[in-house]
Amino acid sequence: MSVPLALLGLLEREPSHGYDLKRDYDTFFGRGKPLPFGQVYSTLGRLARDGKITAGPSEPGDGPDRKRYAITPVGTGEVEEWLAEPVAAEPYLQTVLFTKVVLALMLGRDAVGYLDAQRATHLRRMRELTEIKRAGNLVDALLADHGLFRLEADLRWIDVTQARLDALTAAVRER
């Protein structure tokens, strides 16, 4: 996730204070990983330095004085380019799952045990996501669906790999 571009997009919607940007980011994009305030303000500082946003004068608030940030035409152009560019197709051909299986085989370790443990971890996460989907709003449900679909693909891969483990063992040990 590109935090600077997400913040620029939120600012294109409307000028906002850093606190409001953090709240909106966490609501829509930070599920399970809220954005630290320090990261919000350091990112806003870099965006202002690079001419992508401007910071208004300090305004009194409930706490310390706050600045309202607004996107510049340069920032709007960057958001436009980013939104128009397709996300790279995932997953990449080299994954941590694959690497661990191959290393387990190379080292004479229990690749089947690793795959079984990984399957159990994926199934546990799928149960958590299913509960989030049931209890959450539309944003939560769509994000949970995305995670569930990816985990389902991993589970299919785990099954196929386990079925081909003897052949993979032979291929790994040939080298």
PDB file of N, CA and C in Angstrom, residues 9-52:
ATOM      1  N   GLY A   9      -4.800  10.952  -2.327  1.00  0.00           N
ATOM      2  CA  GLY A   9      -6.165  10.697  -2.790  1.00  0.00           C
ATOM      3  C   GLY A   9      -7.202  11.209  -1.812  1.00  0.00           C
ATOM      4  N   LEU A  10      -6.962  11.008  -0.526  1.00  0.00           N
ATOM      5  CA  LEU A  10      -7.897  11.528   0.480  1.00  0.00           C
ATOM      6  C   LEU A  10      -7.929  13.052   0.456  1.00  0.00           C
ATOM      7  N   LEU A  11      -6.770  13.663   0.198  1.00  0.00           N
ATOM      8  CA  LEU A  11      -6.731  15.129   0.122  1.00  0.00           C
ATOM      9  C   LEU A  11      -7.369  15.656  -1.158  1.00  0.00           C
ATOM     10  N   GLU A  12      -7.328  14.866  -2.225  1.00  0.00           N
ATOM     11  CA  GLU A  12      -8.007  15.317  -3.440  1.00  0.00           C
ATOM     12  C   GLU A  12      -9.517  15.384  -3.206  1.00  0.00           C
ATOM     13  N   ARG A  13      -9.998  14.489  -2.374  1.00  0.00           N
ATOM     14  CA  ARG A  13     -11.423  14.481  -2.030  1.00  0.00           C
ATOM     15  C   ARG A  13     -11.809  15.775  -1.321  1.00  0.00           C
ATOM     16  N   GLU A  14     -10.979  16.174  -0.329  1.00  0.00           N
ATOM     17  CA  GLU A  14     -11.220  17.421   0.392  1.00  0.00           C
ATOM     18  C   GLU A  14     -10.001  17.769   1.239  1.00  0.00           C
ATOM     19  N   PRO A  15      -9.699  19.061   1.411  1.00  0.00           N
ATOM     20  CA  PRO A  15      -8.620  19.445   2.317  1.00  0.00           C
ATOM     21  C   PRO A  15      -8.933  18.927   3.725  1.00  0.00           C
ATOM     22  N   SER A  16      -7.895  18.490   4.433  1.00  0.00           N
ATOM     23  CA  SER A  16      -8.110  17.859   5.736  1.00  0.00           C
ATOM     24  C   SER A  16      -6.944  18.115   6.676  1.00  0.00           C
ATOM     25  N   HIS A  17      -7.221  17.941   7.963  1.00  0.00           N
ATOM     26  CA  HIS A  17      -6.184  17.955   8.985  1.00  0.00           C
ATOM     27  C   HIS A  17      -5.548  16.565   9.045  1.00  0.00           C
ATOM     28  N   GLY A  18      -4.342  16.509   9.574  1.00  0.00           N
ATOM     29  CA  GLY A  18      -3.642  15.227   9.694  1.00  0.00           C
ATOM     30  C   GLY A  18      -4.444  14.199  10.480  1.00  0.00           C
ATOM     31  N   TYR A  19      -5.093  14.628  11.553  1.00  0.00           N
ATOM     32  CA  TYR A  19      -5.886  13.709  12.369  1.00  0.00           C
ATOM     33  C   TYR A  19      -7.010  13.092  11.541  1.00  0.00           C
ATOM     34  N   ASP A  20      -7.671  13.918  10.731  1.00  0.00           N
ATOM     35  CA  ASP A  20      -8.774  13.420   9.891  1.00  0.00           C
ATOM     36  C   ASP A  20      -8.257  12.457   8.822  1.00  0.00           C
ATOM     37  N   LEU A  21      -7.079  12.758   8.276  1.00  0.00           N
ATOM     38  CA  LEU A  21      -6.486  11.861   7.276  1.00  0.00           C
ATOM     39  C   LEU A  21      -6.176  10.497   7.883  1.00  0.00           C
ATOM     40  N   LYS A  22      -5.627  10.507   9.095  1.00  0.00           N
ATOM     41  CA  LYS A  22      -5.324   9.244   9.770  1.00  0.00           C
ATOM     42  C   LYS A  22      -6.602   8.462  10.011  1.00  0.00           C
ATOM     43  N   ARG A  23      -7.625   9.133  10.498  1.00  0.00           N
ATOM     44  CA  ARG A  23      -8.902   8.463  10.768  1.00  0.00           C
ATOM     45  C   ARG A  23      -9.466   7.839   9.489  1.00  0.00           C
ATOM     46  N   ASP A  24      -9.478   8.591   8.395  1.00  0.00           N
ATOM     47  CA  ASP A  24     -10.024   8.072   7.142  1.00  0.00           C
ATOM     48  C   ASP A  24      -9.153   6.942   6.582  1.00  0.00           C
ATOM     49  N   TYR A  25      -7.844   7.097   6.676  1.00  0.00           N
ATOM     50  CA  TYR A  25      -6.946   6.038   6.209  1.00  0.00           C
ATOM     51  C   TYR A  25      -7.221   4.754   6.989  1.00  0.00           C
ATOM     52  N   ASP A  26      -7.258   4.856   8.310  1.00  0.00           N
ATOM     53  CA  ASP A  26      -7.478   3.678   9.147  1.00  0.00           C
ATOM     54  C   ASP A  26      -8.844   3.051   8.866  1.00  0.00           C
ATOM     55  N   THR A  27      -9.851   3.875   8.615  1.00  0.00           N
ATOM     56  CA  THR A  27     -11.197   3.366   8.349  1.00  0.00           C
ATOM     57  C   THR A  27     -11.249   2.550   7.071  1.00  0.00           C
ATOM     58  N   PHE A  28     -10.603   3.032   6.028  1.00  0.00           N
ATOM     59  CA  PHE A  28     -10.724   2.375   4.727  1.00  0.00           C
ATOM     60  C   PHE A  28      -9.553   1.473   4.365  1.00  0.00           C
ATOM     61  N   PHE A  29      -8.339   1.790   4.811  1.00  0.00           N
ATOM     62  CA  PHE A  29      -7.166   1.073   4.327  1.00  0.00           C
ATOM     63  C   PHE A  29      -6.327   0.417   5.416  1.00  0.00           C
ATOM     64  N   GLY A  30      -6.546   0.754   6.660  1.00  0.00           N
ATOM     65  CA  GLY A  30      -5.650   0.299   7.716  1.00  0.00           C
ATOM     66  C   GLY A  30      -6.141  -0.885   8.513  1.00  0.00           C
ATOM     67  N   ARG A  31      -7.040  -1.678   7.962  1.00  0.00           N
ATOM     68  CA  ARG A  31      -7.600  -2.807   8.698  1.00  0.00           C
ATOM     69  C   ARG A  31      -6.503  -3.642   9.353  1.00  0.00           C
ATOM     70  N   GLY A  32      -6.503  -3.656  10.670  1.00  0.00           N
ATOM     71  CA  GLY A  32      -5.534  -4.459  11.400  1.00  0.00           C
ATOM     72  C   GLY A  32      -4.157  -3.830  11.497  1.00  0.00           C
ATOM     73  N   LYS A  33      -3.935  -2.720  10.793  1.00  0.00           N
ATOM     74  CA  LYS A  33      -2.623  -2.073  10.833  1.00  0.00           C
ATOM     75  C   LYS A  33      -2.832  -0.565  10.718  1.00  0.00           C
ATOM     76  N   PRO A  34      -3.249   0.071  11.816  1.00  0.00           N
ATOM     77  CA  PRO A  34      -3.482   1.518  11.760  1.00  0.00           C
ATOM     78  C   PRO A  34      -2.202   2.285  11.450  1.00  0.00           C
ATOM     79  N   LEU A  35      -2.371   3.391  10.809  1.00  0.00           N
ATOM     80  CA  LEU A  35      -1.251   4.245  10.423  1.00  0.00           C
ATOM     81  C   LEU A  35      -0.803   5.054  11.644  1.00  0.00           C
ATOM     82  N   PRO A  36       0.475   4.979  12.019  1.00  0.00           N
ATOM     83  CA  PRO A  36       0.944   5.772  13.158  1.00  0.00           C
ATOM     84  C   PRO A  36       0.892   7.268  12.846  1.00  0.00           C
ATOM     85  N   PHE A  37       0.561   8.066  13.859  1.00  0.00           N
ATOM     86  CA  PHE A  37       0.495   9.514  13.662  1.00  0.00           C
ATOM     87  C   PHE A  37       1.810  10.056  13.134  1.00  0.00           C
ATOM     88  N   GLY A  38       2.930   9.559  13.659  1.00  0.00           N
ATOM     89  CA  GLY A  38       4.236  10.031  13.198  1.00  0.00           C
ATOM     90  C   GLY A  38       4.423   9.824  11.705  1.00  0.00           C
ATOM     91  N   GLN A  39       3.930   8.697  11.196  1.00  0.00           N
ATOM     92  CA  GLN A  39       4.049   8.428   9.764  1.00  0.00           C
ATOM     93  C   GLN A  39       3.165   9.370   8.955  1.00  0.00           C
ATOM     94  N   VAL A  40       1.989   9.681   9.490  1.00  0.00           N
ATOM     95  CA  VAL A  40       1.088  10.619   8.797  1.00  0.00           C
ATOM     96  C   VAL A  40       1.804  11.956   8.617  1.00  0.00           C
ATOM     97  N   TYR A  41       2.337  12.503   9.714  1.00  0.00           N
ATOM     98  CA  TYR A  41       2.917  13.838   9.648  1.00  0.00           C
ATOM     99  C   TYR A  41       4.250  13.867   8.907  1.00  0.00           C
ATOM    100  N   SER A  42       5.039  12.809   9.004  1.00  0.00           N
ATOM    101  CA  SER A  42       6.282  12.803   8.232  1.00  0.00           C
ATOM    102  C   SER A  42       5.978  12.686   6.742  1.00  0.00           C
ATOM    103  N   THR A  43       4.947  11.907   6.394  1.00  0.00           N
ATOM    104  CA  THR A  43       4.544  11.788   4.987  1.00  0.00           C
ATOM    105  C   THR A  43       4.005  13.115   4.484  1.00  0.00           C
ATOM    106  N   LEU A  44       3.176  13.776   5.286  1.00  0.00           N
ATOM    107  CA  LEU A  44       2.648  15.090   4.881  1.00  0.00           C
ATOM    108  C   LEU A  44       3.789  16.085   4.686  1.00  0.00           C
ATOM    109  N   GLY A  45       4.800  16.030   5.531  1.00  0.00           N
ATOM    110  CA  GLY A  45       5.958  16.915   5.386  1.00  0.00           C
ATOM    111  C   GLY A  45       6.686  16.678   4.071  1.00  0.00           C
ATOM    112  N   ARG A  46       6.870  15.412   3.705  1.00  0.00           N
ATOM    113  CA  ARG A  46       7.545  15.101   2.427  1.00  0.00           C
ATOM    114  C   ARG A  46       6.682  15.523   1.238  1.00  0.00           C
ATOM    115  N   LEU A  47       5.370  15.292   1.339  1.00  0.00           N
ATOM    116  CA  LEU A  47       4.485  15.697   0.242  1.00  0.00           C
ATOM    117  C   LEU A  47       4.498  17.220   0.064  1.00  0.00           C
ATOM    118  N   ALA A  48       4.545  17.953   1.161  1.00  0.00           N
ATOM    119  CA  ALA A  48       4.609  19.424   1.078  1.00  0.00           C
ATOM    120  C   ALA A  48       5.960  19.852   0.495  1.00  0.00           C
ATOM    121  N   ARG A  49       7.023  19.226   0.956  1.00  0.00           N
ATOM    122  CA  ARG A  49       8.368  19.540   0.444  1.00  0.00           C
ATOM    123  C   ARG A  49       8.445  19.330  -1.069  1.00  0.00           C
ATOM    124  N   ASP A  50       7.772  18.280  -1.553  1.00  0.00           N
ATOM    125  CA  ASP A  50       7.809  17.940  -2.970  1.00  0.00           C
ATOM    126  C   ASP A  50       6.769  18.690  -3.800  1.00  0.00           C
ATOM    127  N   GLY A  51       6.041  19.606  -3.180  1.00  0.00           N
ATOM    128  CA  GLY A  51       5.088  20.434  -3.905  1.00  0.00           C
ATOM    129  C   GLY A  51       3.784  19.734  -4.267  1.00  0.00           C
ATOM    130  N   LYS A  52       3.482  18.621  -3.602  1.00  0.00           N
ATOM    131  CA  LYS A  52       2.271  17.866  -3.922  1.00  0.00           C
ATOM    132  C   LYS A  52       1.083  18.280  -3.064  1.00  0.00           C
TER     133      LYS A  52
END
